[in-house]
mmCIF file of C-alpha atoms and ligand atoms in Angstrom:
data_model
loop_
_atom_site.group_PDB
_atom_site.id
_atom_site.type_symbol
_atom_site.label_atom_id
_atom_site.label_comp_id
_atom_site.label_asym_id
_atom_site.label_seq_id
_atom_site.Cartn_x
_atom_site.Cartn_y
_atom_site.Cartn_z
ATOM 1 C CA MET A 1250 125.158 180.552 163.169
ATOM 2 C CA VAL A 1251 125.671 183.536 160.815
ATOM 3 C CA ARG A 1252 126.682 181.182 157.984
ATOM 4 C CA ALA A 1253 123.676 178.915 158.579
ATOM 5 C CA THR A 1254 121.151 181.770 158.401
ATOM 6 C CA PRO A 1255 120.816 181.970 154.567
ATOM 7 C CA PHE A 1256 120.427 178.186 154.390
ATOM 8 C CA LEU A 1257 117.715 178.203 157.055
ATOM 9 C CA LEU A 1258 115.968 181.064 155.271
ATOM 10 C CA VAL A 1259 115.885 179.147 151.973
ATOM 11 C CA LEU A 1260 114.669 176.027 153.799
ATOM 12 C CA PHE A 1261 111.945 178.034 155.524
ATOM 13 C CA LEU A 1262 110.799 179.599 152.235
ATOM 14 C CA ALA A 1263 110.764 176.231 150.462
ATOM 15 C CA LEU A 1264 108.743 174.573 153.208
ATOM 16 C CA GLY A 1265 106.464 177.592 153.421
ATOM 17 C CA ALA A 1266 105.717 177.529 149.704
ATOM 18 C CA HIS A 1267 104.954 173.827 149.893
ATOM 19 C CA GLY A 1268 102.165 174.269 152.429
ATOM 20 C CA LYS A 1269 100.630 177.384 150.869
ATOM 21 C CA LYS A 1270 97.225 177.129 149.195
ATOM 22 C CA CYS A 1271 96.294 178.913 145.971
ATOM 23 C CA SER A 1272 93.209 181.122 146.265
ATOM 24 C CA LEU A 1273 91.269 182.509 143.295
ATOM 25 C CA THR A 1274 89.967 185.431 145.335
ATOM 26 C CA GLY A 1275 91.574 188.795 144.575
ATOM 27 C CA HIS A 1276 92.942 190.902 141.738
ATOM 28 C CA TRP A 1277 94.850 189.331 138.858
ATOM 29 C CA VAL A 1278 96.729 190.549 135.765
ATOM 30 C CA ASN A 1279 97.635 188.365 132.794
ATOM 31 C CA ASP A 1280 100.425 188.341 130.211
ATOM 32 C CA LEU A 1281 98.347 190.525 127.855
ATOM 33 C CA GLY A 1282 97.805 193.134 130.574
ATOM 34 C CA SER A 1283 94.151 192.185 131.160
ATOM 35 C CA ASN A 1284 92.795 192.610 134.708
ATOM 36 C CA MET A 1285 90.421 190.306 136.532
ATOM 37 C CA THR A 1286 88.792 190.640 139.939
ATOM 38 C CA ILE A 1287 87.190 187.767 141.847
ATOM 39 C CA PRO A 1288 85.750 189.177 145.089
ATOM 40 C CA ALA A 1289 84.858 185.830 146.657
ATOM 41 C CA VAL A 1290 84.422 182.104 146.039
ATOM 42 C CA ASN A 1291 81.416 180.573 147.802
ATOM 43 C CA GLY A 1292 81.186 177.283 149.703
ATOM 44 C CA ASN A 1293 80.236 175.360 146.558
ATOM 45 C CA GLY A 1294 83.250 176.751 144.706
ATOM 46 C CA ASP A 1295 81.142 179.096 142.581
ATOM 47 C CA PHE A 1296 82.204 182.663 141.887
ATOM 48 C CA THR A 1297 81.398 185.804 139.910
ATOM 49 C CA GLY A 1298 83.754 188.628 139.029
ATOM 50 C CA MET A 1299 84.758 191.324 136.568
ATOM 51 C CA TYR A 1300 87.143 191.157 133.608
ATOM 52 C CA HIS A 1301 88.845 194.129 131.948
ATOM 53 C CA THR A 1302 90.511 192.863 128.797
ATOM 54 C CA ALA A 1303 93.514 194.768 127.407
ATOM 55 C CA VAL A 1304 92.809 193.585 123.853
ATOM 56 C CA THR A 1305 89.845 192.869 121.596
ATOM 57 C CA ALA A 1306 89.253 191.079 118.313
ATOM 58 C CA THR A 1307 86.697 193.779 117.463
ATOM 59 C CA THR A 1308 86.859 197.514 116.740
ATOM 60 C CA ASN A 1309 84.520 198.193 119.685
ATOM 61 C CA GLU A 1310 85.454 200.249 122.734
ATOM 62 C CA ILE A 1311 86.541 197.896 125.523
ATOM 63 C CA LYS A 1312 84.313 197.798 128.617
ATOM 64 C CA VAL A 1313 84.576 195.876 131.872
ATOM 65 C CA SER A 1314 82.659 192.604 131.508
ATOM 66 C CA PRO A 1315 81.148 190.102 133.950
ATOM 67 C CA LEU A 1316 82.470 186.597 134.535
ATOM 68 C CA GLN A 1317 80.948 183.516 136.144
ATOM 69 C CA GLY A 1318 82.926 180.489 137.180
ATOM 70 C CA THR A 1319 83.342 177.467 139.344
ATOM 71 C CA MET A 1320 86.259 175.866 141.171
ATOM 72 C CA GLN A 1321 86.757 172.180 141.858
ATOM 73 C CA LYS A 1322 86.130 171.296 145.509
ATOM 74 C CA GLY A 1323 87.094 167.624 145.204
ATOM 75 C CA PRO A 1324 89.277 166.029 147.901
ATOM 76 C CA ASN A 1325 92.400 165.697 145.706
ATOM 77 C CA GLN A 1326 92.969 169.345 144.779
ATOM 78 C CA LYS A 1327 95.735 169.724 147.418
ATOM 79 C CA GLY A 1328 95.555 173.516 147.530
ATOM 80 C CA GLN A 1329 96.075 173.883 143.776
ATOM 81 C CA PRO A 1330 92.507 173.705 142.449
ATOM 82 C CA THR A 1331 91.263 173.481 138.888
ATOM 83 C CA PHE A 1332 88.606 175.947 137.760
ATOM 84 C CA GLY A 1333 86.694 177.307 134.795
ATOM 85 C CA PHE A 1334 84.956 180.580 134.055
ATOM 86 C CA THR A 1335 83.042 182.288 131.276
ATOM 87 C CA VAL A 1336 83.338 185.944 130.309
ATOM 88 C CA ASN A 1337 80.234 187.342 128.622
ATOM 89 C CA TRP A 1338 81.697 190.375 126.871
ATOM 90 C CA SER A 1339 79.536 193.437 127.409
ATOM 91 C CA PHE A 1340 80.925 195.301 124.376
ATOM 92 C CA SER A 1341 80.871 192.531 121.741
ATOM 93 C CA ASP A 1342 78.801 189.530 120.638
ATOM 94 C CA SER A 1343 81.457 187.115 121.823
ATOM 95 C CA ILE A 1344 81.935 184.717 124.718
ATOM 96 C CA THR A 1345 85.209 183.398 126.157
ATOM 97 C CA VAL A 1346 85.555 180.288 128.292
ATOM 98 C CA PHE A 1347 88.700 179.838 130.382
ATOM 99 C CA THR A 1348 89.849 176.660 132.070
ATOM 100 C CA GLY A 1349 92.859 176.436 134.315
ATOM 101 C CA GLN A 1350 94.604 175.582 137.545
ATOM 102 C CA CYS A 1351 95.629 177.778 140.459
ATOM 103 C CA PHE A 1352 99.272 176.932 141.323
ATOM 104 C CA VAL A 1353 101.715 177.951 144.036
ATOM 105 C CA ASP A 1354 105.157 178.183 142.407
ATOM 106 C CA SER A 1355 108.518 177.300 143.985
ATOM 107 C CA GLU A 1356 108.785 180.821 145.446
ATOM 108 C CA GLY A 1357 105.362 180.630 147.054
ATOM 109 C CA LYS A 1358 103.785 182.891 144.408
ATOM 110 C CA GLU A 1359 100.257 182.139 143.227
ATOM 111 C CA ILE A 1360 99.832 181.779 139.480
ATOM 112 C CA LEU A 1361 96.869 180.882 137.258
ATOM 113 C CA ARG A 1362 97.714 178.837 134.176
ATOM 114 C CA THR A 1363 94.777 178.951 131.771
ATOM 115 C CA MET A 1364 93.606 178.036 128.284
ATOM 116 C CA TRP A 1365 90.745 179.822 126.570
ATOM 117 C CA LEU A 1366 88.352 179.576 123.660
ATOM 118 C CA LEU A 1367 86.977 182.848 122.275
ATOM 119 C CA ARG A 1368 83.798 182.334 120.299
ATOM 120 C CA SER A 1369 82.876 185.196 117.996
ATOM 121 C CA ARG A 1370 79.489 185.559 116.359
ATOM 122 C CA VAL A 1371 79.453 184.940 112.633
ATOM 123 C CA GLU A 1372 76.666 185.832 110.215
ATOM 124 C CA ASN A 1373 75.942 182.329 108.979
ATOM 125 C CA ILE A 1374 76.908 178.670 109.328
ATOM 126 C CA ASN A 1375 79.309 178.829 106.399
ATOM 127 C CA ASN A 1376 81.558 181.030 108.514
ATOM 128 C CA ASP A 1377 81.447 178.767 111.560
ATOM 129 C CA TRP A 1378 84.919 177.390 110.755
ATOM 130 C CA LYS A 1379 86.552 180.732 111.559
ATOM 131 C CA ALA A 1380 84.501 181.647 114.617
ATOM 132 C CA THR A 1381 86.697 180.259 117.411
ATOM 133 C CA ARG A 1382 90.120 181.386 118.586
ATOM 134 C CA VAL A 1383 92.211 179.472 121.122
ATOM 135 C CA GLY A 1384 95.045 180.555 123.377
ATOM 136 C CA THR A 1385 96.649 180.546 126.789
ATOM 137 C CA ASN A 1386 96.989 183.163 129.518
ATOM 138 C CA ILE A 1387 99.086 183.287 132.680
ATOM 139 C CA PHE A 1388 97.711 185.355 135.545
ATOM 140 C CA THR A 1389 99.674 186.676 138.531
ATOM 141 C CA ARG A 1390 98.238 188.267 141.639
ATOM 142 C CA LEU A 1391 98.031 192.061 141.850
ATOM 143 C CA PRO A 1392 98.688 192.905 145.500
ATOM 144 C CA PHE A 1393 97.591 195.929 147.521
ATOM 145 C CA GLN A 1394 94.267 196.726 145.829
ATOM 146 C CA GLU A 1395 90.943 197.402 147.480
HETATM 147 C C1 BTN B 1189 86.094 190.409 121.915
HETATM 148 O O1 BTN B 1189 87.121 190.790 121.346
HETATM 149 O O2 BTN B 1189 85.055 190.119 121.287
HETATM 150 C C2 BTN B 1189 86.048 190.299 123.408
HETATM 151 C C3 BTN B 1189 87.372 190.413 124.077
HETATM 152 C C4 BTN B 1189 88.194 189.155 123.998
HETATM 153 C C5 BTN B 1189 89.505 189.258 124.759
HETATM 154 C C6 BTN B 1189 90.327 187.994 124.699
HETATM 155 S S1 BTN B 1189 89.655 186.670 125.661
HETATM 156 C C7 BTN B 1189 91.136 185.778 125.554
HETATM 157 C C8 BTN B 1189 92.273 186.764 125.611
HETATM 158 N N1 BTN B 1189 92.686 187.002 126.968
HETATM 159 C C9 BTN B 1189 92.445 188.244 127.351
HETATM 160 O O3 BTN B 1189 92.732 188.697 128.471
HETATM 161 N N2 BTN B 1189 91.867 188.928 126.377
HETATM 162 C C10 BTN B 1189 91.751 188.134 125.166
#
């Protein structure tokens, strides 16, 4: 019995992780150190929240900025839904759109894998070619916050 306990524990954790659903609601931090809060997702899958970026492409002072997004509610999401959101930066002329999926990893941990496009404002159409940056961010849940 004593020898079987670790095995049963691993089995329990593996099965537990399998059934767990990924929820966008809560506090998140990404690989750049940026923080994001999504207080709630409504019945249509729509949500608003706040984004505190750790970095900026500008020389402006960083301020918390609003985000608006939507999550797929289709029947095949299987607890790991796709989503998208837009951050309208309150301290710059730029907009970022994120698209991603909310996963539960093998340890039962929720993780958001995203790609983004950051559109900066340029003075004229000749500079359009250099106006968009692209990248990825990985978000993990920040527990124990109000
Ligand atoms: C700006 O610099 O004009 C606004 C801030 C942009 C921050 C970007 S958005 C993509 C990447 N992920 C982050 O968490 N921050 C940067």
